[in-house]
Short mmCIF file of C-alpha atoms in Angstrom, two decimals:
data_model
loop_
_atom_site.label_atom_id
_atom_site.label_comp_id
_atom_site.label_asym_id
_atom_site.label_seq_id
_atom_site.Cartn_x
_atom_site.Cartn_y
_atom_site.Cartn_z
CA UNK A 1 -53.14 -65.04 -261.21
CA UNK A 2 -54.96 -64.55 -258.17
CA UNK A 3 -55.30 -60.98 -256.22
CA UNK A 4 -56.79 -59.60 -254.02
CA UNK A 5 -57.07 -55.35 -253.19
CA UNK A 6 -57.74 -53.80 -250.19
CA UNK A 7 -58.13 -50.14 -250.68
CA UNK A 8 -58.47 -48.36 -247.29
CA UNK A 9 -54.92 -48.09 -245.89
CA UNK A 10 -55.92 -46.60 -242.48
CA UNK A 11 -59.44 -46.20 -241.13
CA UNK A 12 -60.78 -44.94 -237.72
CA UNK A 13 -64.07 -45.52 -235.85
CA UNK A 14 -65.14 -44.53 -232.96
CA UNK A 15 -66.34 -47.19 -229.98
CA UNK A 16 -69.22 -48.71 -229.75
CA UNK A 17 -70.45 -47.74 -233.64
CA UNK A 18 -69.78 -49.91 -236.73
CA UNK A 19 -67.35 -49.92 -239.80
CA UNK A 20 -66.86 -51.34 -243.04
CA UNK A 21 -63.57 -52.23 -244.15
CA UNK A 22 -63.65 -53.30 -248.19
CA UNK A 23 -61.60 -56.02 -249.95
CA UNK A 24 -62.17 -56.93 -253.56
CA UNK A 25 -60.64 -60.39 -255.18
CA UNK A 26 -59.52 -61.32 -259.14
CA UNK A 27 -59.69 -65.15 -259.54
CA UNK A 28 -60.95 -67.11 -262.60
CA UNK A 29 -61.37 -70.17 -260.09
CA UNK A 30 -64.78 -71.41 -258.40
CA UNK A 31 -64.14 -73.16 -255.55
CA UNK A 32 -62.27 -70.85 -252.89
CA UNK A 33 -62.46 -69.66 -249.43
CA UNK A 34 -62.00 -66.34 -248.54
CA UNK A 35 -60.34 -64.67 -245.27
CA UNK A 36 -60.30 -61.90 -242.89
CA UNK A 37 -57.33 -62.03 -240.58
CA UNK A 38 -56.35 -59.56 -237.83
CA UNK A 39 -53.14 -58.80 -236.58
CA UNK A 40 -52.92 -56.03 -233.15
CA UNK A 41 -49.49 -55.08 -232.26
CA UNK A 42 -48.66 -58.51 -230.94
CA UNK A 43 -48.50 -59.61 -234.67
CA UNK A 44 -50.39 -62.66 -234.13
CA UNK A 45 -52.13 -63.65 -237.10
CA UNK A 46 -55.91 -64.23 -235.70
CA UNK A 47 -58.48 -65.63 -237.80
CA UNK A 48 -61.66 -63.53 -237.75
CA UNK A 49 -63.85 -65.04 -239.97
CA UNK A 50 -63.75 -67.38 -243.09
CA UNK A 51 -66.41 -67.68 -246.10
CA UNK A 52 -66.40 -70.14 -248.87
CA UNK A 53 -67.00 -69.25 -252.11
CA UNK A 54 -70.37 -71.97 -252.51
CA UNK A 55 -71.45 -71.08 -249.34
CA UNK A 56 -74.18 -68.03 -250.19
CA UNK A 57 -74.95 -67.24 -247.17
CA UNK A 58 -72.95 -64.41 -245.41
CA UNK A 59 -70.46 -65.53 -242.29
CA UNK A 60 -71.15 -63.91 -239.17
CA UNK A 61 -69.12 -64.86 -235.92
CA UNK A 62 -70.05 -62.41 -233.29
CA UNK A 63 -69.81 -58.87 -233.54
CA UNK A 64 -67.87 -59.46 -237.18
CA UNK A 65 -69.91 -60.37 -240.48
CA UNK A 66 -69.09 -59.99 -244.31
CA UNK A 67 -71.08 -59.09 -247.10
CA UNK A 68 -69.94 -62.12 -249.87
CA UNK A 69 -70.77 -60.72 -253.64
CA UNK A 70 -68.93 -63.34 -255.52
CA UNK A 71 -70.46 -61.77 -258.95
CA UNK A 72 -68.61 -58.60 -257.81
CA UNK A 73 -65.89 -60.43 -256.23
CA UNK A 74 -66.11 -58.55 -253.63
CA UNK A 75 -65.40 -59.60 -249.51
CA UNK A 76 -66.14 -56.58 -247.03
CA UNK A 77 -66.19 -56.84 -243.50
CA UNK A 78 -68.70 -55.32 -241.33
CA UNK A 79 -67.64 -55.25 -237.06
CA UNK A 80 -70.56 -54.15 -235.22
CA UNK A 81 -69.64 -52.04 -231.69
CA UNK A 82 -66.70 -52.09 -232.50
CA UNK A 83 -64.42 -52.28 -229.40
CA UNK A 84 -60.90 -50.72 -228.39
CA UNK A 85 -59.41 -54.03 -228.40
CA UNK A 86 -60.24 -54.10 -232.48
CA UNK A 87 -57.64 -52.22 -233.11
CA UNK A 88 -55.06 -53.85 -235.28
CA UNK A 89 -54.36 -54.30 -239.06
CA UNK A 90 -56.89 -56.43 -240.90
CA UNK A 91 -55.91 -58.53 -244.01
CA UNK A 92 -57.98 -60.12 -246.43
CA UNK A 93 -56.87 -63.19 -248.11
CA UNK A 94 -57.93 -65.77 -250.62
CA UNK A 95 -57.14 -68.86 -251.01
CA UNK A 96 -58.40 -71.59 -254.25
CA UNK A 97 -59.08 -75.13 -253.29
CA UNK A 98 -58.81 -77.80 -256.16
CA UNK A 99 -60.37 -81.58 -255.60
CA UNK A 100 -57.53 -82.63 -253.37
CA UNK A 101 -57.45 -79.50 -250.99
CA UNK A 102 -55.17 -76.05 -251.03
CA UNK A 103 -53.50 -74.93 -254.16
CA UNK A 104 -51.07 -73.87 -251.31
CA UNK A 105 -50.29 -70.48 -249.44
CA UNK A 106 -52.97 -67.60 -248.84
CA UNK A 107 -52.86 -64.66 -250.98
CA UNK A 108 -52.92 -61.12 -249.05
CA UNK A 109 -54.34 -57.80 -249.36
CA UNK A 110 -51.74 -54.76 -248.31
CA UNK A 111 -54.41 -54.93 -244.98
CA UNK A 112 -56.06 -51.97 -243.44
CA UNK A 113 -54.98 -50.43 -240.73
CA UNK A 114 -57.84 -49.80 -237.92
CA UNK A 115 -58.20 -47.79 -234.88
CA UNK A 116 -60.86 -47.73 -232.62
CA UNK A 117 -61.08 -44.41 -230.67
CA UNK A 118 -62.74 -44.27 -227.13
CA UNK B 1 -57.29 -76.39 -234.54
CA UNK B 2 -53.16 -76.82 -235.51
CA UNK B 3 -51.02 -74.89 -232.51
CA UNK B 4 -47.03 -73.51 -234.00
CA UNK B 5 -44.64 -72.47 -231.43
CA UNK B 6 -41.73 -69.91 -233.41
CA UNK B 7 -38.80 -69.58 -232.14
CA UNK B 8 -37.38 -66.89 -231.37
CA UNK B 9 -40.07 -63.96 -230.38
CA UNK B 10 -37.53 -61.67 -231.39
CA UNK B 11 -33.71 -60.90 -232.30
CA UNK B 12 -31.40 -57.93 -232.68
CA UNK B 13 -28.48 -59.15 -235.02
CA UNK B 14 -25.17 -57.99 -235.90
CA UNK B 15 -25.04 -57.67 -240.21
CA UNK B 16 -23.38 -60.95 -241.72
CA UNK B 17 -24.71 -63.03 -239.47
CA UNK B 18 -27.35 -65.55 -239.65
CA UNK B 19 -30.28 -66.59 -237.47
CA UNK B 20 -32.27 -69.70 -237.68
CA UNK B 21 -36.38 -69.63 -236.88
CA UNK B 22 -37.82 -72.64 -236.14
CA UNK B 23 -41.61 -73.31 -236.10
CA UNK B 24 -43.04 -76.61 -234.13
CA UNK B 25 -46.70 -77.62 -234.98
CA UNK B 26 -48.22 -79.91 -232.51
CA UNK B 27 -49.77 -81.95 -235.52
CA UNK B 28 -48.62 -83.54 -238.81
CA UNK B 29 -48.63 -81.08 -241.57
CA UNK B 30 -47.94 -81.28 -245.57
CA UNK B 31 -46.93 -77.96 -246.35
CA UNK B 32 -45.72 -75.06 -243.85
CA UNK B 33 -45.08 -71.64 -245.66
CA UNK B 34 -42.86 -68.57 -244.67
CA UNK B 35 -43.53 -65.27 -244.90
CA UNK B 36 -42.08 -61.80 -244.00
CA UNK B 37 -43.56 -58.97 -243.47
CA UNK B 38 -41.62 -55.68 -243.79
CA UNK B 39 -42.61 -52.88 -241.84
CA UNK B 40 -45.84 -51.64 -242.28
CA UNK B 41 -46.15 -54.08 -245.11
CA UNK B 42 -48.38 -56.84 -246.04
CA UNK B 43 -47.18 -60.89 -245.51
CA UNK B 44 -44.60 -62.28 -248.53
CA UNK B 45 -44.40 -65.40 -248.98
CA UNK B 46 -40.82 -66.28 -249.24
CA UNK B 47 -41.35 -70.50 -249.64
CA UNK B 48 -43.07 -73.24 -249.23
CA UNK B 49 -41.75 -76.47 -247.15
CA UNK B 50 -42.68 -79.76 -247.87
CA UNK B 51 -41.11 -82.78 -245.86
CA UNK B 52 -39.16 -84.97 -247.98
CA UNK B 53 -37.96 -82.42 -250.58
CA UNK B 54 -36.72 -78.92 -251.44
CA UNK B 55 -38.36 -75.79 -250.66
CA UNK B 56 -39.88 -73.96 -253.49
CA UNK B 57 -39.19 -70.73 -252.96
CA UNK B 58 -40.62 -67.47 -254.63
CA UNK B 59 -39.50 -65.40 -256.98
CA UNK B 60 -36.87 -62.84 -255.36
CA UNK B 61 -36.28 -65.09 -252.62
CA UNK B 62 -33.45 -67.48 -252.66
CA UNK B 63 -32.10 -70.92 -251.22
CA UNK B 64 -28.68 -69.34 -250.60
CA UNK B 65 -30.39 -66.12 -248.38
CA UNK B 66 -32.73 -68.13 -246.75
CA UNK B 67 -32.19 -72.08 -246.45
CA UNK B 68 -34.95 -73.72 -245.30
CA UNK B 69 -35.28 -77.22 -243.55
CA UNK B 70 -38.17 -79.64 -243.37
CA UNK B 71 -36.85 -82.73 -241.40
CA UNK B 72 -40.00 -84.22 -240.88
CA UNK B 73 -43.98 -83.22 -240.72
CA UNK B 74 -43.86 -81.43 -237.02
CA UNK B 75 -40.84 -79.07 -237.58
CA UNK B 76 -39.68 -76.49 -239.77
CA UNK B 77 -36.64 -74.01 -239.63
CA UNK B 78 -35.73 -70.54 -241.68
CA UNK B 79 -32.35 -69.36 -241.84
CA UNK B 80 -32.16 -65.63 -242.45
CA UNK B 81 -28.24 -65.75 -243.77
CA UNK B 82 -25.85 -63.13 -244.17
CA UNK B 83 -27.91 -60.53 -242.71
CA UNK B 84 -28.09 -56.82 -243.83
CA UNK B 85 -30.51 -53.88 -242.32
CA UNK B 86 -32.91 -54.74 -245.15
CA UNK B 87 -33.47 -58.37 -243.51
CA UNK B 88 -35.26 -55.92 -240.74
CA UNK B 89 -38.61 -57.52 -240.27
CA UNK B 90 -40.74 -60.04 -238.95
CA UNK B 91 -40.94 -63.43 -239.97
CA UNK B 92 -43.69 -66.50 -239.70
CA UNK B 93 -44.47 -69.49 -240.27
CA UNK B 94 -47.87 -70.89 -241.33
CA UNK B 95 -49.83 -74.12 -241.55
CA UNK B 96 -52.99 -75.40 -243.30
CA UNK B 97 -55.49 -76.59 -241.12
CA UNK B 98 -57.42 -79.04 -243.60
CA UNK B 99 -60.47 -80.94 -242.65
CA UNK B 100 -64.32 -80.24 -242.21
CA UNK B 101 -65.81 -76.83 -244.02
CA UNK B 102 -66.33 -74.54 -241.08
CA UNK B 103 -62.86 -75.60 -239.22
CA UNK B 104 -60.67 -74.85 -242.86
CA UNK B 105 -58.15 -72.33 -242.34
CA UNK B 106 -54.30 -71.30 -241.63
CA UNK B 107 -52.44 -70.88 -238.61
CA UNK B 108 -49.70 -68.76 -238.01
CA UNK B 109 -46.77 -68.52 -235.86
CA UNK B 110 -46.49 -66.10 -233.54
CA UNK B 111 -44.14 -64.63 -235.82
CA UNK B 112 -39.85 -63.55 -235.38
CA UNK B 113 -39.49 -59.71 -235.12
CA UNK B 114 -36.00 -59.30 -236.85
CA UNK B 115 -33.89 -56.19 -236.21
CA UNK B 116 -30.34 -55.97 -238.15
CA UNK B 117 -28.14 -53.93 -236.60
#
């Protein structure tokens, strides 16, 4: 079975520097994608970034970027100035692929809670 | 990019009543999934709906508590039945967005926040 740990329930950073929240993943699978999702006090679910597990090159989308070790199985991600409007709860999630797509739902980290302090 | 309006944003219900959440996607989908999230908590996935048959619904979570409905490949309700304080939480709804590499993903909801009263 699938999991995936994150392992920082609350962090705090202040604005404008950068932080690191960690997420580690169990699968015996090799074709997967990989998630960071944030959720502010709306409790939309926004996508933040995706990686797939082939892909070896890191994702970056703006200010947010992961560091992929699939040896490690290991999926941090790294938001640069960070900004008040970061605040929220981040969840990692996994997800395995077989030939003919999704094995079905995404698999979820307990998330880590952020704040961004001005 | 799939787009799902829930329905409702929110709801404060009497216990032993039931409330019905309904999730529209402006494309065809295969599967749409439910979760809740407690307070605090992380997202559970209570089922998964595919059009044309049952829901398969996860261990803890069942058919009777929470009937689920998958009349065709736009639409999707959850029934939250019988409701007790411990229903308390908020609910969504969830799509795969299939397709090229860099567009794979899910979409969410904007998600039901449930208070039992």
């Amino acid at each position: 079975a699938q999991t995936v740990t994150q392992s920082q329930p609350e962090m705090s950073v202040q604005e404008a520097e950068t932080v690191t929240l960690s997420c580690t993943y169990d699968t015996s699978e090799n074709n997967y994608y990989l998630f960071w999702y944030k959720q502010p006090p709306s409790r939309q679910m926004i996508l933040v970034i995706r990686q797939e597990a082939y892909k070896q090159q890191n994702a970056t989308e703006n200010r947010f970027s992961v560091n992929f070790q699939k040896a490690a199985k290991s999926f941090s991600l790294k938001i640069s100035d960070s900004q008040l409007g970061d605040t929220a709860m981040y969840f990692c999630a996994f997800v395995a692929l077989n030939y003919g797509g999704s094995q079905g739902n995404l698999i979820f980290g307990k998330g880590t809670k952020l704040s961004v302090k001005p | 990019s799939a787009v799902i309006s829930q329905k409702p944003s929110r709801d404060i219900c009497q216990r032993g009543t039931s409330l019905t959440i309904q999730c529209q996607v402006d494309s065809q989908v295969t599967m749409m999934f439910w979760y809740r999230q407690q307070p605090g908590q992380s997202l559970t996935l209570i089922a998964t709906a595919n059009q044309g048959s049952e829901a398969t619904y996860e261990s803890g979570f069942v058919i009777d508590k929470f009937p689920i409905s998958r009349p065709n490949l736009t639409f999707s309700t959850l029934t939250v039945s019988n409701m007790s304080p411990e229903d308390s939480s908020i609910y969504l709804c969830s799509v795969e967005v299939s397709g090229l590499w860099w567009d794979y993903g899910y979409t969410f909801g904007s998600g039901t926040r449930l208070t039992v009263v």
